[in-house]
XYZ file of N, CA and C in Angstrom:
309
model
N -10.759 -13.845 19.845
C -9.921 -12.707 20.189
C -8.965 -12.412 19.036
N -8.844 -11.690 18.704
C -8.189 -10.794 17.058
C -6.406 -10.463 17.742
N -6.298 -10.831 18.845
C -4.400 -11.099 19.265
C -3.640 -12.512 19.182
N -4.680 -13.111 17.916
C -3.552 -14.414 17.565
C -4.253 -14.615 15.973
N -2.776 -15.346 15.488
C -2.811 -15.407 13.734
C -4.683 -16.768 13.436
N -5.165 -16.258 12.942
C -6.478 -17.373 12.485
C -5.749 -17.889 11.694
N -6.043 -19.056 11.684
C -5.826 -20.195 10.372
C -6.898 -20.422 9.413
N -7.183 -19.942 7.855
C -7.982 -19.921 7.402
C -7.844 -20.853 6.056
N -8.920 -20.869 5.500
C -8.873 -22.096 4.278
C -10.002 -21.684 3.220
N -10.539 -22.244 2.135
C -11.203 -22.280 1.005
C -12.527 -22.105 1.918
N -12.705 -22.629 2.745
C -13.798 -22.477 3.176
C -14.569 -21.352 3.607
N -13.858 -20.832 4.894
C -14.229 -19.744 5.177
C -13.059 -18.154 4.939
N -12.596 -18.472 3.686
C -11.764 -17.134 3.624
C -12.857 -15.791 3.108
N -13.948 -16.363 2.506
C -14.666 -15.318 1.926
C -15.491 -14.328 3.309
N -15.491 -15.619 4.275
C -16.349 -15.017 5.409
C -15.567 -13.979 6.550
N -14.473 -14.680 6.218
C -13.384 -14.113 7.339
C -12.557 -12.479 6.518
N -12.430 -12.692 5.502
C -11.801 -11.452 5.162
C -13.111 -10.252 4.345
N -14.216 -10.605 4.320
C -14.970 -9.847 3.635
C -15.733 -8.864 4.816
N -15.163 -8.462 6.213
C -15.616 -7.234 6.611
C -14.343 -6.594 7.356
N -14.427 -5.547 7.544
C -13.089 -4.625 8.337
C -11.761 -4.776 7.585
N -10.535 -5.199 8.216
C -9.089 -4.839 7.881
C -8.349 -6.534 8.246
N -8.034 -6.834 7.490
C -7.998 -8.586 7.091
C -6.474 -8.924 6.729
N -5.326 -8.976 7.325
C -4.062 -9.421 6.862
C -4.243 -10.705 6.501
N -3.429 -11.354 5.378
C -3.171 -12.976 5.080
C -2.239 -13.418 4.704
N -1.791 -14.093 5.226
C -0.322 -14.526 5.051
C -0.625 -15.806 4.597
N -0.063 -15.898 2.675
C -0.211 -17.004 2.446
C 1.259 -17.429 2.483
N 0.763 -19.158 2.727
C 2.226 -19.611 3.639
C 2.045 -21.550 3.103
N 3.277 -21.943 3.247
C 3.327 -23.521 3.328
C 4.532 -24.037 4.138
N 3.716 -24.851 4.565
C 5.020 -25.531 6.162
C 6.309 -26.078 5.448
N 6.378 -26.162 4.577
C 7.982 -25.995 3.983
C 8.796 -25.186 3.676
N 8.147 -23.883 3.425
C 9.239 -22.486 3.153
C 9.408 -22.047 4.204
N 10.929 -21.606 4.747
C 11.725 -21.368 5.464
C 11.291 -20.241 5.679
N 11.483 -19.174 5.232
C 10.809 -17.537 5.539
C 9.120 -17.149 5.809
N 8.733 -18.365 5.306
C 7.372 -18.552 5.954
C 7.490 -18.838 7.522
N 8.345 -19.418 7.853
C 8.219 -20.203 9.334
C 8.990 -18.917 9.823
N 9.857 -18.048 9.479
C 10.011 -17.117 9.730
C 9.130 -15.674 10.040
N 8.362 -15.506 9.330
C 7.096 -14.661 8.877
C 6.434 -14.934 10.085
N 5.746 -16.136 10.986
C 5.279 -16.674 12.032
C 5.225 -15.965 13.030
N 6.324 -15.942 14.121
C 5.948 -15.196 15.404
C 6.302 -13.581 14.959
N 6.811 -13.004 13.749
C 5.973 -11.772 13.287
C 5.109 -11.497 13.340
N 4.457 -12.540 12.288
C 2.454 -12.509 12.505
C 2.175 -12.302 13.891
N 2.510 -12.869 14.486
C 2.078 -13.103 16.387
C 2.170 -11.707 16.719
N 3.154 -11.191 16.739
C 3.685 -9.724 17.338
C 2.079 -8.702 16.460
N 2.426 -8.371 15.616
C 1.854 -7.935 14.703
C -0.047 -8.390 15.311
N 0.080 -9.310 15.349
C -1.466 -9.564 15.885
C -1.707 -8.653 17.415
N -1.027 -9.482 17.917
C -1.182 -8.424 19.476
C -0.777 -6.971 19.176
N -0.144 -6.205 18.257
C -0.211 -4.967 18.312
C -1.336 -4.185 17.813
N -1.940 -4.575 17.032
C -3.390 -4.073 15.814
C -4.535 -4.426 16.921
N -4.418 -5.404 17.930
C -5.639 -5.430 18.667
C -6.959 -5.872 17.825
N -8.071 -5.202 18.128
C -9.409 -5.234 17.365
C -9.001 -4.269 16.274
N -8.371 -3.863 15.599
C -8.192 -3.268 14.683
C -7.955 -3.958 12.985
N -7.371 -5.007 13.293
C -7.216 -5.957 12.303
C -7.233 -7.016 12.529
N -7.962 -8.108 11.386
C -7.509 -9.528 11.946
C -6.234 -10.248 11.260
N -5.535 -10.594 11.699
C -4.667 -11.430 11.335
C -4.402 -12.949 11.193
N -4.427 -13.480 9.934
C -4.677 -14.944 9.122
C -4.001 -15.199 8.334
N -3.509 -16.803 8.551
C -2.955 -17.103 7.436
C -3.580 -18.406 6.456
N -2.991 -18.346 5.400
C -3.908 -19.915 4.463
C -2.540 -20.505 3.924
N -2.965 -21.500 4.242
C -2.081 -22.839 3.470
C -1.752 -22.917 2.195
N -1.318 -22.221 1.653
C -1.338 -22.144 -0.180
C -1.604 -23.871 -0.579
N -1.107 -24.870 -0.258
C -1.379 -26.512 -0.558
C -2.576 -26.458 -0.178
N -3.074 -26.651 1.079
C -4.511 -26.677 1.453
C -5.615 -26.118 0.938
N -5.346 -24.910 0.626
C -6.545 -23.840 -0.058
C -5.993 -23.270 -1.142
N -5.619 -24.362 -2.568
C -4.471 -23.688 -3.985
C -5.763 -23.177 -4.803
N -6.829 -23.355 -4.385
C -8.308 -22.306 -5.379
C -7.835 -21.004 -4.824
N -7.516 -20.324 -3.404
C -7.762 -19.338 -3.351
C -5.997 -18.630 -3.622
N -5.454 -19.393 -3.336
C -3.954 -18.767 -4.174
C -4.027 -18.714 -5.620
N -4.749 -19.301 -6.030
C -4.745 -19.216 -7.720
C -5.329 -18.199 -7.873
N -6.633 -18.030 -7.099
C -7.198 -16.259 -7.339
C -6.426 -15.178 -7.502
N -5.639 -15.428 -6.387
C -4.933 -14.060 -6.308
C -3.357 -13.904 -6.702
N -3.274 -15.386 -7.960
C -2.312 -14.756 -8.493
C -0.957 -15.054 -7.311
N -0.989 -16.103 -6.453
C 0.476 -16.491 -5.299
C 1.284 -17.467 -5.777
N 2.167 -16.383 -6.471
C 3.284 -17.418 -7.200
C 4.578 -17.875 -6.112
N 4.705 -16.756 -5.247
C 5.575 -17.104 -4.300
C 5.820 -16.657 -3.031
N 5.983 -17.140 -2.151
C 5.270 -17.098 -0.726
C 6.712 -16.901 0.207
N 6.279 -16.499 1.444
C 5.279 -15.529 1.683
C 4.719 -14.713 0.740
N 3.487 -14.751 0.504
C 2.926 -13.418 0.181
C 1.818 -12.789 1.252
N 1.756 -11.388 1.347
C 0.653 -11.014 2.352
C -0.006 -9.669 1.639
N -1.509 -10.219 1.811
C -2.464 -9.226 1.300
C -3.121 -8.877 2.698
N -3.302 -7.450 2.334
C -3.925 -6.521 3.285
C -5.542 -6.724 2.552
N -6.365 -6.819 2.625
C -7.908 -6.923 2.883
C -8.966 -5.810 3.600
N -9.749 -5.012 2.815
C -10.640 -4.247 3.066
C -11.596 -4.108 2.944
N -12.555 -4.701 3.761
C -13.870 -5.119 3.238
C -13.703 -6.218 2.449
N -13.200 -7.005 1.983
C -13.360 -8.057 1.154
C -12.264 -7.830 -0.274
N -11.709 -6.377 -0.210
C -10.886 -6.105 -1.132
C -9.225 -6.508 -1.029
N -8.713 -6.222 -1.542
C -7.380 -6.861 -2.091
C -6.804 -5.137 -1.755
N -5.805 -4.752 -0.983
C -5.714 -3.220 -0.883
C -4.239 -3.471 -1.296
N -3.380 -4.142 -0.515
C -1.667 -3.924 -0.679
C -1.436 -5.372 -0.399
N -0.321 -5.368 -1.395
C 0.388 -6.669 -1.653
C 2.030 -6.652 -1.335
N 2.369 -7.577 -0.670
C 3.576 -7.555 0.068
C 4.371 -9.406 -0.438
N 5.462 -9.324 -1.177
C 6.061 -10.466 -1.014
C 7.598 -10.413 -0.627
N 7.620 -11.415 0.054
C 8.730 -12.079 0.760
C 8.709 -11.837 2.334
N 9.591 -11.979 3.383
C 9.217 -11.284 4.644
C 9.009 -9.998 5.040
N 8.768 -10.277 5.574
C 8.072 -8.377 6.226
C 8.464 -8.554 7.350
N 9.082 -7.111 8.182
C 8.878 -6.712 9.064
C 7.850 -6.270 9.898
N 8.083 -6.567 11.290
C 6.494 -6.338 12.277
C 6.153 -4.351 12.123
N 6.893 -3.712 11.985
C 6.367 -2.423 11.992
C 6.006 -2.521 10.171
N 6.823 -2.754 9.322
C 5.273 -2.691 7.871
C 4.498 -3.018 7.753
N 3.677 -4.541 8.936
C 2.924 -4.744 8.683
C 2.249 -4.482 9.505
N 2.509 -3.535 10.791
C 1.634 -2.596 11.599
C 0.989 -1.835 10.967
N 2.092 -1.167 9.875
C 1.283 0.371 9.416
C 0.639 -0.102 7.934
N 0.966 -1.370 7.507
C 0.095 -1.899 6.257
C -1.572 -1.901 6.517
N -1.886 -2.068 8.236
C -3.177 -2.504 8.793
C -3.522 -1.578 9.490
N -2.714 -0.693 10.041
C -3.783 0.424 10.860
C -4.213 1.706 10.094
């Protein structure tokens, strides 16, 4: 069900963000505005519905795919389109920018 944040990793990020409208919140359980960023994501998930999925990756856990894209400092959140890289967002976000970042 696409109304809660996925937890994603090196593994399957290629599978998970390479069709439709893909938020990612890269994140590590030590930054404070990350743990902040959290029940945003939540809100934000239940509002987009099937419209977007909403995920986050472990920047420690999965540092191949933060190195891709260049995540020097976190939060960062990429919007995903088809597998593309569309809008880039760092530090916290609010639940309505990242409504209208995804619909």
């Amino acid at each position: 069900m696409s109304s809660t944040v996925e937890k994603i990793n090196s593994v399957n990020f290629n599978e998970v963000t390479g069709k439709g409208t893909v938020l990612v919140d890269f994140w590590a359980p030590w930054c404070g505005p990350c743990q902040m960023q959290l029940p945003i994501l939540e809100k934000v998930a239940q509002r987009v519905g099937e419209k977007a999925k909403i995920a986050k990756l472990n920047v420690e856990e999965s540092p191949d795919v933060a190195s891709k894209f260049n995540i020097y400092s976190i939060p960062t959140l990429i919007v995903f389109k088809e597998g593309q890289p569309v809008k880039v967002f760092q530090g916290l976000q609010t639940e309505d920018t990242l409504v209208n970042a995804v619909s």
